[in-house]
PDB file of C-alpha atoms in Angstrom:
ATOM      1  CA  MET A   1       0.325   0.095   0.016  1.00 88.00           C
ATOM      2  CA  ASN A   2       1.937   3.738  -0.643  1.00 96.00           C
ATOM      3  CA  VAL A   3       2.452   6.435   1.848  1.00 96.00           C
ATOM      4  CA  SER A   4       1.801  10.005   1.050  1.00 97.00           C
ATOM      5  CA  ALA A   5       3.103  13.005   3.487  1.00 96.00           C
ATOM      6  CA  THR A   6       3.518  16.873   3.070  1.00 95.00           C
ATOM      7  CA  GLY A   7       6.898  17.840   3.590  1.00 96.00           C
ATOM      8  CA  HIS A   8       9.038  20.881   3.685  1.00 96.00           C
ATOM      9  CA  SER A   9      11.794  20.857   1.420  1.00 97.00           C
ATOM     10  CA  TYR A  10      14.819  22.825   1.355  1.00 97.00           C
ATOM     11  CA  ILE A  11      16.308  22.738  -1.830  1.00 98.00           C
ATOM     12  CA  ASP A  12      20.054  24.306  -3.318  1.00 98.00           C
ATOM     13  CA  ALA A  13      19.199  27.567  -4.318  1.00 97.00           C
ATOM     14  CA  ALA A  14      22.160  27.222  -6.828  1.00 96.00           C
ATOM     15  CA  SER A  15      21.800  23.498  -8.205  1.00 97.00           C
ATOM     16  CA  GLY A  16      18.442  22.711  -7.432  1.00 97.00           C
ATOM     17  CA  ALA A  17      19.176  20.201  -5.418  1.00 97.00           C
ATOM     18  CA  THR A  18      16.836  18.874  -2.797  1.00 98.00           C
ATOM     19  CA  LEU A  19      19.332  19.131   0.509  1.00 98.00           C
ATOM     20  CA  ASP A  20      16.482  17.800   2.573  1.00 97.00           C
ATOM     21  CA  VAL A  21      12.643  17.507   2.897  1.00 98.00           C
ATOM     22  CA  TRP A  22      10.983  17.303   6.884  1.00 97.00           C
ATOM     23  CA  TYR A  23       7.547  15.765   7.291  1.00 97.00           C
ATOM     24  CA  PRO A  24       6.065  16.937  10.324  1.00 95.00           C
ATOM     25  CA  ALA A  25       3.901  14.354  12.456  1.00 89.00           C
ATOM     26  CA  ALA A  26       0.879  17.096  12.280  1.00 84.00           C
ATOM     27  CA  ASP A  27       0.136  19.899   9.698  1.00 80.00           C
ATOM     28  CA  VAL A  28       2.746  22.485   8.885  1.00 77.00           C
ATOM     29  CA  SER A  29       1.176  24.571   6.871  1.00 74.00           C
ATOM     30  CA  PRO A  30       3.593  27.947   5.651  1.00 80.00           C
ATOM     31  CA  ALA A  31       7.180  26.576   4.560  1.00 82.00           C
ATOM     32  CA  ARG A  32       9.714  26.831   7.068  1.00 89.00           C
ATOM     33  CA  THR A  33      12.711  29.078   7.205  1.00 93.00           C
ATOM     34  CA  CYS A  34      15.863  29.152   8.133  1.00 95.00           C
ATOM     35  CA  LEU A  35      18.988  32.047   7.559  1.00 96.00           C
ATOM     36  CA  ALA A  36      20.781  29.770   4.413  1.00 97.00           C
ATOM     37  CA  ASN A  37      16.931  30.197   3.462  1.00 96.00           C
ATOM     38  CA  GLN A  38      16.751  34.177   4.493  1.00 95.00           C
ATOM     39  CA  LEU A  39      20.091  34.633   2.599  1.00 96.00           C
ATOM     40  CA  GLY A  40      19.039  33.141  -0.758  1.00 96.00           C
ATOM     41  CA  LEU A  41      21.355  30.479  -0.262  1.00 97.00           C
ATOM     42  CA  VAL A  42      18.480  27.862  -0.305  1.00 98.00           C
ATOM     43  CA  LYS A  43      14.620  27.890  -0.722  1.00 97.00           C
ATOM     44  CA  ALA A  44      11.989  26.733   1.146  1.00 96.00           C
ATOM     45  CA  GLU A  45       8.690  24.512  -0.521  1.00 95.00           C
ATOM     46  CA  VAL A  46       5.885  22.026   0.909  1.00 95.00           C
ATOM     47  CA  ILE A  47       5.831  18.749  -1.489  1.00 94.00           C
ATOM     48  CA  GLU A  48       3.098  15.918  -1.287  1.00 96.00           C
ATOM     49  CA  THR A  49       5.698  12.312  -1.386  1.00 97.00           C
ATOM     50  CA  THR A  50       4.225   8.993  -2.312  1.00 98.00           C
ATOM     51  CA  ILE A  51       5.923   6.152  -1.660  1.00 98.00           C
ATOM     52  CA  ASP A  52       5.590   2.640  -2.807  1.00 98.00           C
ATOM     53  CA  PRO A  53       7.361   1.152   0.305  1.00 97.00           C
ATOM     54  CA  ASP A  54       7.698  -2.214  -1.592  1.00 98.00           C
ATOM     55  CA  THR A  55      10.078  -0.654  -4.052  1.00 98.00           C
ATOM     56  CA  PRO A  56      13.044   1.431  -4.228  1.00 98.00           C
ATOM     57  CA  PRO A  57      13.108   4.841  -3.241  1.00 98.00           C
ATOM     58  CA  THR A  58      12.943   7.124  -6.455  1.00 97.00           C
ATOM     59  CA  ASP A  59      13.949  10.577  -5.438  1.00 98.00           C
ATOM     60  CA  ALA A  60      15.319  12.188  -1.955  1.00 98.00           C
ATOM     61  CA  ALA A  61      12.029  13.754  -1.061  1.00 98.00           C
ATOM     62  CA  ASP A  62      11.326   9.560  -1.381  1.00 98.00           C
ATOM     63  CA  ALA A  63      14.501   9.101   0.319  1.00 98.00           C
ATOM     64  CA  TYR A  64      13.420  11.218   3.402  1.00 98.00           C
ATOM     65  CA  LEU A  65       9.849  10.112   3.215  1.00 98.00           C
ATOM     66  CA  ARG A  66      11.423   6.152   4.110  1.00 98.00           C
ATOM     67  CA  LEU A  67      13.979   7.086   6.929  1.00 98.00           C
ATOM     68  CA  HIS A  68      11.353   8.885   8.450  1.00 98.00           C
ATOM     69  CA  LEU A  69       8.848   6.417   8.277  1.00 98.00           C
ATOM     70  CA  LEU A  70      12.160   4.415  10.023  1.00 98.00           C
ATOM     71  CA  SER A  71      12.328   6.706  12.603  1.00 98.00           C
ATOM     72  CA  ARG A  72       8.876   7.488  14.062  1.00 98.00           C
ATOM     73  CA  ARG A  73       8.992   3.937  13.565  1.00 98.00           C
ATOM     74  CA  ARG A  74       6.404   2.348  11.609  1.00 97.00           C
ATOM     75  CA  TYR A  75       8.450   0.170   9.889  1.00 98.00           C
ATOM     76  CA  GLN A  76      10.377  -1.762  11.524  1.00 97.00           C
ATOM     77  CA  PRO A  77      14.994  -2.102   9.674  1.00 97.00           C
ATOM     78  CA  HIS A  78      14.314  -4.406   6.101  1.00 96.00           C
ATOM     79  CA  ALA A  79      10.304  -4.011   6.214  1.00 97.00           C
ATOM     80  CA  ILE A  80      10.542  -1.003   3.449  1.00 98.00           C
ATOM     81  CA  ASN A  81      12.862  -1.268   1.171  1.00 97.00           C
ATOM     82  CA  VAL A  82      15.940   1.396   0.873  1.00 96.00           C
ATOM     83  CA  GLU A  83      18.079   0.353  -1.800  1.00 96.00           C
ATOM     84  CA  GLY A  84      20.170   2.618  -3.598  1.00 95.00           C
ATOM     85  CA  ILE A  85      19.056   5.391  -1.370  1.00 96.00           C
ATOM     86  CA  PHE A  86      22.771   6.775  -1.094  1.00 95.00           C
ATOM     87  CA  GLY A  87      22.200   7.294  -4.261  1.00 96.00           C
ATOM     88  CA  LYS A  88      19.416   9.327  -4.077  1.00 98.00           C
ATOM     89  CA  LEU A  89      20.736  11.355  -1.105  1.00 98.00           C
ATOM     90  CA  THR A  90      22.940  15.062  -1.609  1.00 97.00           C
ATOM     91  CA  ASN A  91      26.102  15.803   0.833  1.00 98.00           C
ATOM     92  CA  VAL A  92      24.727  18.364   3.184  1.00 98.00           C
ATOM     93  CA  ALA A  93      26.715  20.691   5.404  1.00 98.00           C
ATOM     94  CA  TRP A  94      24.478  20.466   8.388  1.00 98.00           C
ATOM     95  CA  THR A  95      24.200  24.192   9.844  1.00 98.00           C
ATOM     96  CA  SER A  96      23.066  25.781  13.183  1.00 97.00           C
ATOM     97  CA  ALA A  97      21.434  28.180   9.682  1.00 97.00           C
ATOM     98  CA  GLY A  98      20.312  25.364   8.189  1.00 97.00           C
ATOM     99  CA  PRO A  99      20.870  22.943   5.375  1.00 98.00           C
ATOM    100  CA  VAL A 100      23.303  23.910   2.548  1.00 98.00           C
ATOM    101  CA  ALA A 101      25.242  22.309  -0.024  1.00 98.00           C
ATOM    102  CA  PRO A 102      29.346  22.011   1.380  1.00 98.00           C
ATOM    103  CA  GLU A 103      30.710  24.352  -1.861  1.00 97.00           C
ATOM    104  CA  GLN A 104      28.180  27.892   0.006  1.00 97.00           C
ATOM    105  CA  ILE A 105      29.869  27.045   3.738  1.00 97.00           C
ATOM    106  CA  ASP A 106      32.603  30.336   2.987  1.00 97.00           C
ATOM    107  CA  THR A 107      29.759  31.761   1.582  1.00 97.00           C
ATOM    108  CA  LEU A 108      26.790  31.446   4.404  1.00 97.00           C
ATOM    109  CA  ILE A 109      29.743  32.200   7.406  1.00 97.00           C
ATOM    110  CA  SER A 110      30.575  35.258   5.358  1.00 97.00           C
ATOM    111  CA  ALA A 111      26.728  35.981   4.897  1.00 96.00           C
ATOM    112  CA  ALA A 112      25.858  35.715   8.359  1.00 96.00           C
ATOM    113  CA  ALA A 113      28.971  37.173  10.205  1.00 96.00           C
ATOM    114  CA  GLU A 114      27.855  40.844   8.082  1.00 95.00           C
ATOM    115  CA  GLN A 115      24.234  40.488  10.451  1.00 94.00           C
ATOM    116  CA  GLY A 116      25.982  38.849  13.166  1.00 95.00           C
ATOM    117  CA  HIS A 117      24.984  35.765  13.065  1.00 95.00           C
ATOM    118  CA  HIS A 118      27.510  32.379  13.993  1.00 96.00           C
ATOM    119  CA  VAL A 119      26.746  30.042  11.940  1.00 97.00           C
ATOM    120  CA  THR A 120      28.861  26.122  13.449  1.00 97.00           C
ATOM    121  CA  VAL A 121      28.730  23.499  11.042  1.00 97.00           C
ATOM    122  CA  ASN A 122      27.983  19.856  13.081  1.00 95.00           C
ATOM    123  CA  GLY A 123      28.348  17.679   9.875  1.00 96.00           C
ATOM    124  CA  VAL A 124      28.665  17.119   6.399  1.00 97.00           C
ATOM    125  CA  ASP A 125      27.159  14.045   5.809  1.00 97.00           C
ATOM    126  CA  LYS A 126      24.472  12.896   3.561  1.00 97.00           C
ATOM    127  CA  PHE A 127      22.308  11.802   6.886  1.00 97.00           C
ATOM    128  CA  PRO A 128      21.286  14.303   9.466  1.00 97.00           C
ATOM    129  CA  ARG A 129      20.234  13.619  13.131  1.00 97.00           C
ATOM    130  CA  MET A 130      17.408  11.928  13.493  1.00 98.00           C
ATOM    131  CA  THR A 131      16.852  14.410  16.621  1.00 97.00           C
ATOM    132  CA  ASP A 132      16.946  17.173  14.242  1.00 96.00           C
ATOM    133  CA  TYR A 133      12.700  15.797  12.868  1.00 97.00           C
ATOM    134  CA  VAL A 134      12.548  13.084  14.552  1.00 97.00           C
ATOM    135  CA  ILE A 135      12.265  12.057  18.295  1.00 96.00           C
ATOM    136  CA  PRO A 136      10.779   8.743  19.568  1.00 96.00           C
ATOM    137  CA  ALA A 137       8.532   7.922  22.956  1.00 96.00           C
ATOM    138  CA  GLY A 138      10.475   7.012  25.528  1.00 96.00           C
ATOM    139  CA  VAL A 139      14.073   7.404  24.704  1.00 97.00           C
ATOM    140  CA  ARG A 140      17.675   8.567  25.429  1.00 97.00           C
ATOM    141  CA  ILE A 141      20.230   9.578  23.383  1.00 97.00           C
ATOM    142  CA  ALA A 142      23.101  10.906  25.197  1.00 97.00           C
ATOM    143  CA  ASP A 143      24.383  12.877  21.718  1.00 97.00           C
ATOM    144  CA  ALA A 144      22.237  13.000  19.707  1.00 96.00           C
ATOM    145  CA  SER A 145      24.918  13.325  16.718  1.00 96.00           C
ATOM    146  CA  ARG A 146      25.385   9.479  17.066  1.00 97.00           C
ATOM    147  CA  VAL A 147      21.717   7.894  15.528  1.00 98.00           C
ATOM    148  CA  ARG A 148      21.530   9.110  11.727  1.00 98.00           C
ATOM    149  CA  LEU A 149      17.566  10.061  10.643  1.00 98.00           C
ATOM    150  CA  GLY A 150      16.249   6.528   9.794  1.00 98.00           C
ATOM    151  CA  ALA A 151      17.688   4.217  12.620  1.00 98.00           C
ATOM    152  CA  HIS A 152      14.581   2.636  14.395  1.00 98.00           C
ATOM    153  CA  LEU A 153      14.930   3.004  18.372  1.00 98.00           C
ATOM    154  CA  ALA A 154      12.715   1.435  20.598  1.00 98.00           C
ATOM    155  CA  GLU A 155      10.689   2.304  22.970  1.00 97.00           C
ATOM    156  CA  GLY A 156      13.477   1.562  26.801  1.00 97.00           C
ATOM    157  CA  THR A 157      16.362   2.111  24.390  1.00 98.00           C
ATOM    158  CA  THR A 158      19.251   4.177  25.164  1.00 97.00           C
ATOM    159  CA  VAL A 159      21.835   5.473  23.306  1.00 98.00           C
ATOM    160  CA  MET A 160      24.571   6.087  25.241  1.00 97.00           C
ATOM    161  CA  HIS A 161      27.210   8.999  24.284  1.00 96.00           C
ATOM    162  CA  GLU A 162      29.570   6.754  22.778  1.00 96.00           C
ATOM    163  CA  GLY A 163      26.856   4.196  21.269  1.00 97.00           C
ATOM    164  CA  PHE A 164      26.151   5.303  17.453  1.00 98.00           C
ATOM    165  CA  ILE A 165      23.281   4.011  15.426  1.00 98.00           C
ATOM    166  CA  ASN A 166      22.742   3.732  11.620  1.00 97.00           C
ATOM    167  CA  PHE A 167      19.937   3.972   9.342  1.00 97.00           C
ATOM    168  CA  ASN A 168      17.605   0.810   8.917  1.00 97.00           C
ATOM    169  CA  ALA A 169      19.109  -0.537  12.105  1.00 97.00           C
ATOM    170  CA  GLY A 170      18.551  -0.581  15.277  1.00 98.00           C
ATOM    171  CA  THR A 171      16.512  -1.974  18.684  1.00 98.00           C
ATOM    172  CA  LEU A 172      13.140  -3.719  18.371  1.00 98.00           C
ATOM    173  CA  GLY A 173      12.930  -3.052  22.497  1.00 97.00           C
ATOM    174  CA  PRO A 174      14.981  -2.118  25.512  1.00 97.00           C
ATOM    175  CA  ALA A 175      18.282  -2.553  25.096  1.00 97.00           C
ATOM    176  CA  MET A 176      21.291   0.128  26.031  1.00 97.00           C
ATOM    177  CA  VAL A 177      23.528   1.165  23.209  1.00 98.00           C
ATOM    178  CA  GLU A 178      27.833   2.156  24.182  1.00 97.00           C
ATOM    179  CA  GLY A 179      28.615   0.565  21.049  1.00 98.00           C
ATOM    180  CA  ARG A 180      27.802   0.700  17.345  1.00 97.00           C
ATOM    181  CA  ILE A 181      25.178  -0.655  15.301  1.00 97.00           C
ATOM    182  CA  SER A 182      25.792  -1.024  11.763  1.00 96.00           C
ATOM    183  CA  ALA A 183      23.462  -0.389   8.699  1.00 94.00           C
ATOM    184  CA  GLY A 184      20.995  -2.832   8.499  1.00 95.00           C
ATOM    185  CA  VAL A 185      21.410  -4.093  12.074  1.00 97.00           C
ATOM    186  CA  VAL A 186      18.713  -4.985  14.037  1.00 98.00           C
ATOM    187  CA  VAL A 187      19.314  -5.396  17.999  1.00 98.00           C
ATOM    188  CA  GLY A 188      16.532  -7.729  20.038  1.00 98.00           C
ATOM    189  CA  ALA A 189      15.222  -6.621  23.371  1.00 97.00           C
ATOM    190  CA  ASN A 190      17.073  -6.440  27.014  1.00 96.00           C
ATOM    191  CA  SER A 191      19.582  -6.666  24.842  1.00 97.00           C
ATOM    192  CA  ASP A 192      23.543  -5.011  25.897  1.00 97.00           C
ATOM    193  CA  VAL A 193      25.914  -3.750  23.065  1.00 98.00           C
ATOM    194  CA  GLY A 194      28.670  -2.140  25.324  1.00 97.00           C
ATOM    195  CA  GLY A 195      31.386   0.729  25.302  1.00 96.00           C
ATOM    196  CA  GLY A 196      33.182   0.115  21.929  1.00 96.00           C
ATOM    197  CA  ALA A 197      31.148  -2.735  20.961  1.00 98.00           C
ATOM    198  CA  SER A 198      30.832  -2.920  17.847  1.00 97.00           C
ATOM    199  CA  ILE A 199      28.271  -5.278  15.067  1.00 97.00           C
ATOM    200  CA  MET A 200      29.050  -6.220  11.453  1.00 94.00           C
ATOM    201  CA  GLY A 201      26.820  -4.742   8.969  1.00 91.00           C
ATOM    202  CA  THR A 202      27.204  -8.165   7.178  1.00 88.00           C
ATOM    203  CA  LEU A 203      28.309 -11.467   7.991  1.00 83.00           C
ATOM    204  CA  SER A 204      32.176 -11.245   7.700  1.00 79.00           C
ATOM    205  CA  GLY A 205      34.146 -13.094   5.168  1.00 71.00           C
ATOM    206  CA  GLY A 206      32.078 -11.918   2.381  1.00 69.00           C
ATOM    207  CA  GLY A 207      28.753 -12.702   3.153  1.00 72.00           C
ATOM    208  CA  THR A 208      25.463 -10.712   2.997  1.00 80.00           C
ATOM    209  CA  GLU A 209      23.736 -12.230   5.560  1.00 85.00           C
ATOM    210  CA  GLN A 210      22.406  -8.987   7.880  1.00 92.00           C
ATOM    211  CA  ILE A 211      23.177  -9.562  11.483  1.00 95.00           C
ATOM    212  CA  THR A 212      21.014  -9.250  14.026  1.00 97.00           C
ATOM    213  CA  VAL A 213      21.174  -9.809  17.972  1.00 98.00           C
ATOM    214  CA  GLY A 214      18.858 -11.686  19.726  1.00 97.00           C
ATOM    215  CA  GLU A 215      16.824 -10.732  22.867  1.00 97.00           C
ATOM    216  CA  GLY A 216      19.025 -11.014  26.133  1.00 96.00           C
ATOM    217  CA  CYS A 217      21.951 -10.620  24.865  1.00 97.00           C
ATOM    218  CA  LEU A 218      25.135  -9.048  25.735  1.00 97.00           C
ATOM    219  CA  ILE A 219      28.613  -7.982  23.828  1.00 98.00           C
ATOM    220  CA  GLY A 220      31.135  -7.246  26.175  1.00 97.00           C
ATOM    221  CA  ALA A 221      32.772  -3.904  26.489  1.00 97.00           C
ATOM    222  CA  ASN A 222      35.240  -3.580  23.029  1.00 97.00           C
ATOM    223  CA  GLY A 223      34.272  -6.823  22.031  1.00 97.00           C
ATOM    224  CA  GLY A 224      32.081  -7.190  18.489  1.00 96.00           C
ATOM    225  CA  ILE A 225      30.461  -9.809  16.122  1.00 97.00           C
ATOM    226  CA  GLY A 226      30.069 -10.683  12.310  1.00 95.00           C
ATOM    227  CA  ILE A 227      27.303 -12.809  12.589  1.00 96.00           C
ATOM    228  CA  SER A 228      24.062 -13.179  14.177  1.00 97.00           C
ATOM    229  CA  LEU A 229      23.223 -13.775  17.523  1.00 97.00           C
ATOM    230  CA  GLY A 230      20.160 -15.936  18.434  1.00 97.00           C
ATOM    231  CA  ASP A 231      18.438 -15.512  22.522  1.00 96.00           C
ATOM    232  CA  GLY A 232      20.354 -15.162  25.125  1.00 96.00           C
ATOM    233  CA  CYS A 233      23.811 -15.025  23.525  1.00 96.00           C
ATOM    234  CA  VAL A 234      26.724 -13.775  25.085  1.00 97.00           C
ATOM    235  CA  VAL A 235      30.960 -12.416  23.890  1.00 97.00           C
ATOM    236  CA  GLU A 236      33.247 -11.543  26.488  1.00 97.00           C
ATOM    237  CA  ALA A 237      34.858  -7.876  27.162  1.00 97.00           C
ATOM    238  CA  GLY A 238      37.457  -7.383  24.223  1.00 97.00           C
ATOM    239  CA  LEU A 239      36.441 -10.596  21.613  1.00 97.00           C
ATOM    240  CA  TYR A 240      35.917  -9.920  18.167  1.00 97.00           C
ATOM    241  CA  ILE A 241      34.115 -13.427  16.921  1.00 96.00           C
ATOM    242  CA  THR A 242      34.136 -12.909  12.705  1.00 95.00           C
ATOM    243  CA  GLY A 243      32.265 -15.104  10.193  1.00 94.00           C
ATOM    244  CA  GLY A 244      35.876 -16.848  10.091  1.00 94.00           C
ATOM    245  CA  SER A 245      37.221 -17.160  13.480  1.00 96.00           C
ATOM    246  CA  VAL A 246      38.229 -20.430  14.100  1.00 96.00           C
ATOM    247  CA  VAL A 247      35.962 -21.346  17.723  1.00 96.00           C
ATOM    248  CA  THR A 248      36.086 -24.836  20.044  1.00 96.00           C
ATOM    249  CA  LEU A 249      32.800 -26.567  20.427  1.00 94.00           C
ATOM    250  CA  PRO A 250      32.216 -28.152  23.843  1.00 92.00           C
ATOM    251  CA  ASN A 251      33.133 -31.548  22.732  1.00 92.00           C
ATOM    252  CA  GLY A 252      36.475 -30.123  21.370  1.00 93.00           C
ATOM    253  CA  ASP A 253      36.355 -29.818  17.328  1.00 94.00           C
ATOM    254  CA  GLN A 254      36.349 -27.114  16.302  1.00 95.00           C
ATOM    255  CA  VAL A 255      34.445 -25.246  13.618  1.00 96.00           C
ATOM    256  CA  LYS A 256      34.564 -21.436  11.542  1.00 96.00           C
ATOM    257  CA  ALA A 257      31.743 -18.908  14.173  1.00 96.00           C
ATOM    258  CA  LYS A 258      30.093 -18.401  10.985  1.00 94.00           C
ATOM    259  CA  GLN A 259      28.645 -22.262  11.680  1.00 95.00           C
ATOM    260  CA  LEU A 260      27.442 -21.083  14.427  1.00 95.00           C
ATOM    261  CA  SER A 261      26.024 -17.644  13.167  1.00 95.00           C
ATOM    262  CA  GLY A 262      22.085 -17.272  14.864  1.00 95.00           C
ATOM    263  CA  ARG A 263      21.653 -19.654  18.000  1.00 96.00           C
ATOM    264  CA  SER A 264      20.855 -19.275  20.543  1.00 96.00           C
ATOM    265  CA  GLY A 265      22.244 -19.579  24.620  1.00 95.00           C
ATOM    266  CA  MET A 266      25.999 -19.919  23.491  1.00 96.00           C
ATOM    267  CA  LEU A 267      28.822 -18.528  25.319  1.00 96.00           C
ATOM    268  CA  PHE A 268      32.253 -16.617  23.753  1.00 97.00           C
ATOM    269  CA  ILE A 269      35.078 -16.727  25.526  1.00 97.00           C
ATOM    270  CA  ARG A 270      39.072 -16.597  25.164  1.00 96.00           C
ATOM    271  CA  ASN A 271      41.071 -19.048  27.219  1.00 94.00           C
ATOM    272  CA  SER A 272      43.390 -16.988  29.036  1.00 91.00           C
ATOM    273  CA  THR A 273      46.026 -19.721  29.029  1.00 93.00           C
ATOM    274  CA  SER A 274      45.722 -20.972  25.256  1.00 93.00           C
ATOM    275  CA  GLY A 275      43.997 -17.708  23.678  1.00 92.00           C
ATOM    276  CA  VAL A 276      42.030 -20.252  21.708  1.00 96.00           C
ATOM    277  CA  ILE A 277      38.400 -18.731  21.690  1.00 97.00           C
ATOM    278  CA  GLU A 278      35.838 -21.044  23.059  1.00 96.00           C
ATOM    279  CA  VAL A 279      31.672 -21.313  23.373  1.00 95.00           C
ATOM    280  CA  ARG A 280      29.734 -22.598  25.981  1.00 93.00           C
ATOM    281  CA  GLU A 281      26.741 -22.888  26.629  1.00 89.00           C
ATOM    282  CA  SER A 282      25.588 -19.035  27.988  1.00 81.00           C
ATOM    283  CA  ASP A 283      24.262 -19.402  31.831  1.00 74.00           C
ATOM    284  CA  PRO A 284      21.479 -16.768  32.499  1.00 67.00           C
ATOM    285  CA  SER A 285      22.280 -16.152  35.743  1.00 63.00           C
ATOM    286  CA  LYS A 286      24.871 -14.194  34.952  1.00 63.00           C
ATOM    287  CA  TRP A 287      23.666 -11.988  32.490  1.00 55.00           C
ATOM    288  CA  GLY A 288      20.530 -10.987  34.328  1.00 58.00           C
ATOM    289  CA  GLY A 289      19.052  -8.615  31.510  1.00 62.00           C
ATOM    290  CA  ILE A 290      19.377  -4.896  31.045  1.00 60.00           C
ATOM    291  CA  ASN A 291      18.434  -2.946  34.676  1.00 60.00           C
ATOM    292  CA  GLU A 292      15.231  -2.445  34.024  1.00 64.00           C
ATOM    293  CA  ALA A 293      14.456   1.156  36.078  1.00 53.00           C
ATOM    294  CA  LEU A 294      17.163   2.716  33.495  1.00 53.00           C
ATOM    295  CA  HIS A 295      15.201   1.977  30.807  1.00 50.00           C
ATOM    296  CA  SER A 296      11.369   2.753  31.662  1.00 56.00           C
ATOM    297  CA  SER A 297      10.289   5.562  29.453  1.00 52.00           C
ATOM    298  CA  GLN A 298       8.214   7.012  32.582  1.00 51.00           C
TER     299      GLN A 298
END
């Protein structure tokens, strides 16, 4: 079923490229304005956008609506087609005076200074900060620049200062995010991505399988995975499991970690004596899940 929405766009006055589109939750009739607009560097327009969620984005306005729908929790990651979305977006300088083309930064700063304004450049990227467009209910985000528009944050999610969530990725329930959730990665409820931990976007070793983390999992500080985890799994702090990592099973057999991808109840550790990576049965009593009070939306 097609989805339609009214958007408010900024368009580069020189090239005509669409820099961004904001789709507000409530009706906003007049076009929005910013200092870059007042200085004539961008044009503000109100547009009507209709998309087919099952087909790839056709232009920037289409792409922005998909990103909004993900961050507003209308669609979970992978439930809406974002194939080729990078090619539909323009690289933008995101400033305190509004979005502008990167080559317009010097002009913007000079013109703003003449009017007594100071301009801050928050980043140069194709994706803006999620919180400039959407703030999902019941979440905590310590550093807004670490969460891109198009991230899906379920209620009860906490993203600490060094946590990062890319577009078409995120959480499906209460979660602690102190590490990196790459594009396409989905983390289940009551899981913890520890400080400095990293989750690869696809199965490591050249695979295209999207990585998922089940419910009640813990990826220890500075650890990481290039395989999927089922429910109730733990990865020891400092241990990075790639698809090609050789893992010793409880019976002594050795396999590549990708053969274990998606299984539940696994505990990955590195033997401190031999240095061998071992997998054991996870003990739920040793990892009780995230702090419910900390992640409550109340």
